[in-house]
JSON list of C-alpha atoms in Angstrom, two decimals:
[
{"chain": "A", "resi": 1495, "resn": "MET", "atom": "CA", "xyz": [-1.13, 17.34, 1.50]},
{"chain": "A", "resi": 1496, "resn": "SER", "atom": "CA", "xyz": [-2.63, 18.81, -1.70]},
{"chain": "A", "resi": 1497, "resn": "TYR", "atom": "CA", "xyz": [-2.34, 18.09, -5.34]},
{"chain": "A", "resi": 1498, "resn": "PHE", "atom": "CA", "xyz": [0.36, 20.80, -5.97]},
{"chain": "A", "resi": 1499, "resn": "SER", "atom": "CA", "xyz": [2.50, 22.02, -2.97]},
{"chain": "A", "resi": 1500, "resn": "PRO", "atom": "CA", "xyz": [5.77, 23.89, -3.11]},
{"chain": "A", "resi": 1501, "resn": "THR", "atom": "CA", "xyz": [8.67, 22.67, -1.47]},
{"chain": "A", "resi": 1502, "resn": "ASP", "atom": "CA", "xyz": [9.44, 24.11, 1.75]},
{"chain": "A", "resi": 1503, "resn": "GLY", "atom": "CA", "xyz": [12.51, 24.89, 4.18]},
{"chain": "A", "resi": 1504, "resn": "ASP", "atom": "CA", "xyz": [15.86, 24.83, 2.41]},
{"chain": "A", "resi": 1505, "resn": "TRP", "atom": "CA", "xyz": [14.75, 22.61, -0.41]},
{"chain": "A", "resi": 1506, "resn": "PRO", "atom": "CA", "xyz": [15.29, 23.93, -4.09]},
{"chain": "A", "resi": 1507, "resn": "ARG", "atom": "CA", "xyz": [12.18, 25.86, -4.97]},
{"chain": "A", "resi": 1508, "resn": "VAL", "atom": "CA", "xyz": [10.05, 23.46, -7.11]},
{"chain": "A", "resi": 1509, "resn": "MET", "atom": "CA", "xyz": [6.26, 22.63, -7.13]},
{"chain": "A", "resi": 1510, "resn": "ARG", "atom": "CA", "xyz": [5.62, 19.05, -6.07]},
{"chain": "A", "resi": 1511, "resn": "VAL", "atom": "CA", "xyz": [2.55, 17.06, -7.99]},
{"chain": "A", "resi": 1512, "resn": "HIS", "atom": "CA", "xyz": [0.69, 14.41, -6.23]},
{"chain": "A", "resi": 1513, "resn": "PRO", "atom": "CA", "xyz": [-1.80, 13.22, -8.68]},
{"chain": "A", "resi": 1514, "resn": "VAL", "atom": "CA", "xyz": [-2.59, 9.83, -6.79]},
{"chain": "A", "resi": 1515, "resn": "LEU", "atom": "CA", "xyz": [-4.03, 11.46, -3.66]},
{"chain": "A", "resi": 1516, "resn": "ASP", "atom": "CA", "xyz": [-7.55, 10.44, -4.34]},
{"chain": "A", "resi": 1517, "resn": "TRP", "atom": "CA", "xyz": [-6.90, 7.15, -6.04]},
{"chain": "A", "resi": 1518, "resn": "SER", "atom": "CA", "xyz": [-8.56, 4.29, -4.16]},
{"chain": "A", "resi": 1519, "resn": "PHE", "atom": "CA", "xyz": [-6.52, 0.96, -2.93]},
{"chain": "A", "resi": 1520, "resn": "PRO", "atom": "CA", "xyz": [-7.65, -1.04, -6.26]},
{"chain": "A", "resi": 1521, "resn": "GLN", "atom": "CA", "xyz": [-6.73, 1.95, -8.51]},
{"chain": "A", "resi": 1522, "resn": "VAL", "atom": "CA", "xyz": [-3.16, 2.30, -7.09]},
{"chain": "A", "resi": 1523, "resn": "TRP", "atom": "CA", "xyz": [-2.58, -1.36, -7.62]},
{"chain": "A", "resi": 1524, "resn": "ALA", "atom": "CA", "xyz": [-3.97, -1.52, -10.86]},
{"chain": "A", "resi": 1525, "resn": "PHE", "atom": "CA", "xyz": [-1.36, 1.11, -11.85]},
{"chain": "A", "resi": 1526, "resn": "ILE", "atom": "CA", "xyz": [1.42, -0.32, -10.11]},
{"chain": "A", "resi": 1527, "resn": "ARG", "atom": "CA", "xyz": [0.65, -3.95, -11.57]},
{"chain": "A", "resi": 1528, "resn": "GLY", "atom": "CA", "xyz": [-0.54, -2.55, -14.94]},
{"chain": "A", "resi": 1529, "resn": "LEU", "atom": "CA", "xyz": [3.05, -1.16, -15.65]},
{"chain": "A", "resi": 1530, "resn": "SER", "atom": "CA", "xyz": [4.97, -3.80, -13.77]},
{"chain": "A", "resi": 1531, "resn": "LEU", "atom": "CA", "xyz": [6.53, -1.49, -11.26]},
{"chain": "A", "resi": 1532, "resn": "PRO", "atom": "CA", "xyz": [8.60, -2.60, -8.63]},
{"chain": "A", "resi": 1533, "resn": "TYR", "atom": "CA", "xyz": [7.08, -2.50, -5.19]},
{"chain": "A", "resi": 1534, "resn": "PRO", "atom": "CA", "xyz": [8.07, -4.04, -1.54]},
{"chain": "A", "resi": 1535, "resn": "SER", "atom": "CA", "xyz": [7.97, -7.85, -1.39]},
{"chain": "A", "resi": 1536, "resn": "LEU", "atom": "CA", "xyz": [6.04, -7.31, 2.01]},
{"chain": "A", "resi": 1537, "resn": "TYR", "atom": "CA", "xyz": [2.95, -6.52, 0.09]},
{"chain": "A", "resi": 1538, "resn": "ASP", "atom": "CA", "xyz": [3.06, -9.99, -1.63]},
{"chain": "A", "resi": 1539, "resn": "GLN", "atom": "CA", "xyz": [3.33, -11.34, 2.11]},
{"chain": "A", "resi": 1540, "resn": "GLY", "atom": "CA", "xyz": [-0.13, -10.06, 2.86]},
{"chain": "A", "resi": 1541, "resn": "TYR", "atom": "CA", "xyz": [0.85, -6.62, 4.31]},
{"chain": "A", "resi": 1542, "resn": "THR", "atom": "CA", "xyz": [-1.33, -3.68, 3.13]},
{"chain": "A", "resi": 1543, "resn": "SER", "atom": "CA", "xyz": [-0.22, -0.81, 5.00]},
{"chain": "A", "resi": 1544, "resn": "LEU", "atom": "CA", "xyz": [3.33, -0.72, 6.13]},
{"chain": "A", "resi": 1545, "resn": "GLY", "atom": "CA", "xyz": [4.53, 1.20, 9.27]},
{"chain": "A", "resi": 1546, "resn": "ASN", "atom": "CA", "xyz": [6.57, 0.55, 12.39]},
{"chain": "A", "resi": 1547, "resn": "PRO", "atom": "CA", "xyz": [7.84, -3.05, 12.49]},
{"chain": "A", "resi": 1548, "resn": "ASP", "atom": "CA", "xyz": [6.62, -3.22, 16.15]},
{"chain": "A", "resi": 1549, "resn": "ASN", "atom": "CA", "xyz": [2.94, -2.39, 15.15]},
{"chain": "A", "resi": 1550, "resn": "THR", "atom": "CA", "xyz": [2.68, -3.90, 11.48]},
{"chain": "A", "resi": 1551, "resn": "ARG", "atom": "CA", "xyz": [1.53, -7.39, 10.43]},
{"chain": "A", "resi": 1552, "resn": "PRO", "atom": "CA", "xyz": [0.23, -9.19, 7.56]},
{"chain": "A", "resi": 1553, "resn": "ASN", "atom": "CA", "xyz": [-3.66, -8.32, 7.02]},
{"chain": "A", "resi": 1554, "resn": "PRO", "atom": "CA", "xyz": [-5.97, -10.83, 8.73]},
{"chain": "A", "resi": 1555, "resn": "ALA", "atom": "CA", "xyz": [-8.45, -10.02, 5.80]},
{"chain": "A", "resi": 1556, "resn": "LEU", "atom": "CA", "xyz": [-6.14, -11.52, 3.50]},
{"chain": "A", "resi": 1557, "resn": "ALA", "atom": "CA", "xyz": [-5.25, -14.72, 5.62]},
{"chain": "A", "resi": 1558, "resn": "TYR", "atom": "CA", "xyz": [-6.15, -18.35, 4.41]},
{"chain": "A", "resi": 1559, "resn": "THR", "atom": "CA", "xyz": [-5.25, -21.97, 5.44]},
{"chain": "A", "resi": 1560, "resn": "GLY", "atom": "CA", "xyz": [-2.71, -23.36, 2.95]},
{"chain": "A", "resi": 1561, "resn": "GLU", "atom": "CA", "xyz": [-2.87, -26.99, 1.94]},
{"chain": "A", "resi": 1562, "resn": "GLY", "atom": "CA", "xyz": [-0.62, -28.14, 4.74]},
{"chain": "A", "resi": 1563, "resn": "GLY", "atom": "CA", "xyz": [-2.97, -26.54, 7.19]},
{"chain": "A", "resi": 1564, "resn": "GLU", "atom": "CA", "xyz": [-0.45, -23.45, 7.68]},
{"chain": "A", "resi": 1565, "resn": "GLN", "atom": "CA", "xyz": [-1.74, -19.79, 7.92]},
{"chain": "A", "resi": 1566, "resn": "ARG", "atom": "CA", "xyz": [-0.89, -17.92, 4.78]},
{"chain": "A", "resi": 1567, "resn": "HIS", "atom": "CA", "xyz": [-1.85, -14.48, 3.14]},
{"chain": "A", "resi": 1568, "resn": "ARG", "atom": "CA", "xyz": [-2.80, -13.49, -0.07]},
{"chain": "A", "resi": 1569, "resn": "PRO", "atom": "CA", "xyz": [-1.04, -10.39, -1.81]},
{"chain": "A", "resi": 1570, "resn": "ALA", "atom": "CA", "xyz": [-2.16, -6.90, -0.65]},
{"chain": "A", "resi": 1571, "resn": "TYR", "atom": "CA", "xyz": [-3.69, -6.37, -4.23]},
{"chain": "A", "resi": 1572, "resn": "MET", "atom": "CA", "xyz": [-6.10, -9.19, -3.61]},
{"chain": "A", "resi": 1573, "resn": "LEU", "atom": "CA", "xyz": [-8.08, -7.35, -0.71]},
{"chain": "A", "resi": 1574, "resn": "GLU", "atom": "CA", "xyz": [-11.35, -7.08, -1.50]},
{"chain": "A", "resi": 1575, "resn": "ASP", "atom": "CA", "xyz": [-12.85, -4.92, 1.28]},
{"chain": "A", "resi": 1576, "resn": "THR", "atom": "CA", "xyz": [-10.71, -1.65, 1.13]},
{"chain": "A", "resi": 1577, "resn": "THR", "atom": "CA", "xyz": [-12.12, -0.53, 4.19]},
{"chain": "A", "resi": 1578, "resn": "LEU", "atom": "CA", "xyz": [-9.86, -3.25, 5.84]},
{"chain": "A", "resi": 1579, "resn": "GLU", "atom": "CA", "xyz": [-6.53, -1.86, 4.34]},
{"chain": "A", "resi": 1580, "resn": "ARG", "atom": "CA", "xyz": [-5.26, -0.97, 7.80]},
{"chain": "A", "resi": 1581, "resn": "MET", "atom": "CA", "xyz": [-6.33, -3.98, 9.67]},
{"chain": "A", "resi": 1582, "resn": "GLY", "atom": "CA", "xyz": [-2.57, -5.07, 9.68]},
{"chain": "A", "resi": 1583, "resn": "ARG", "atom": "CA", "xyz": [-1.69, -1.92, 11.82]},
{"chain": "A", "resi": 1584, "resn": "SER", "atom": "CA", "xyz": [-2.28, -1.61, 15.59]}
]
């Protein structure tokens, strides 16, 4: 992908613009939350990278033990070490 790319195939001829390609994980979340944009609820359940249901799970870097001793996960936007974004994918 590039910042500007024309449609291909039999799509109508328009220029697609992708301004967020170089945004960091925290920048994406600041944008989404700053504008109160809707996003999939799985991100609030600790998922940081969504893919095939067979190989995607909540990110272990967001795991913590709840008051009752149960395993819980913080929301994706709370991930501190962004190099671990894809830890929930195998």
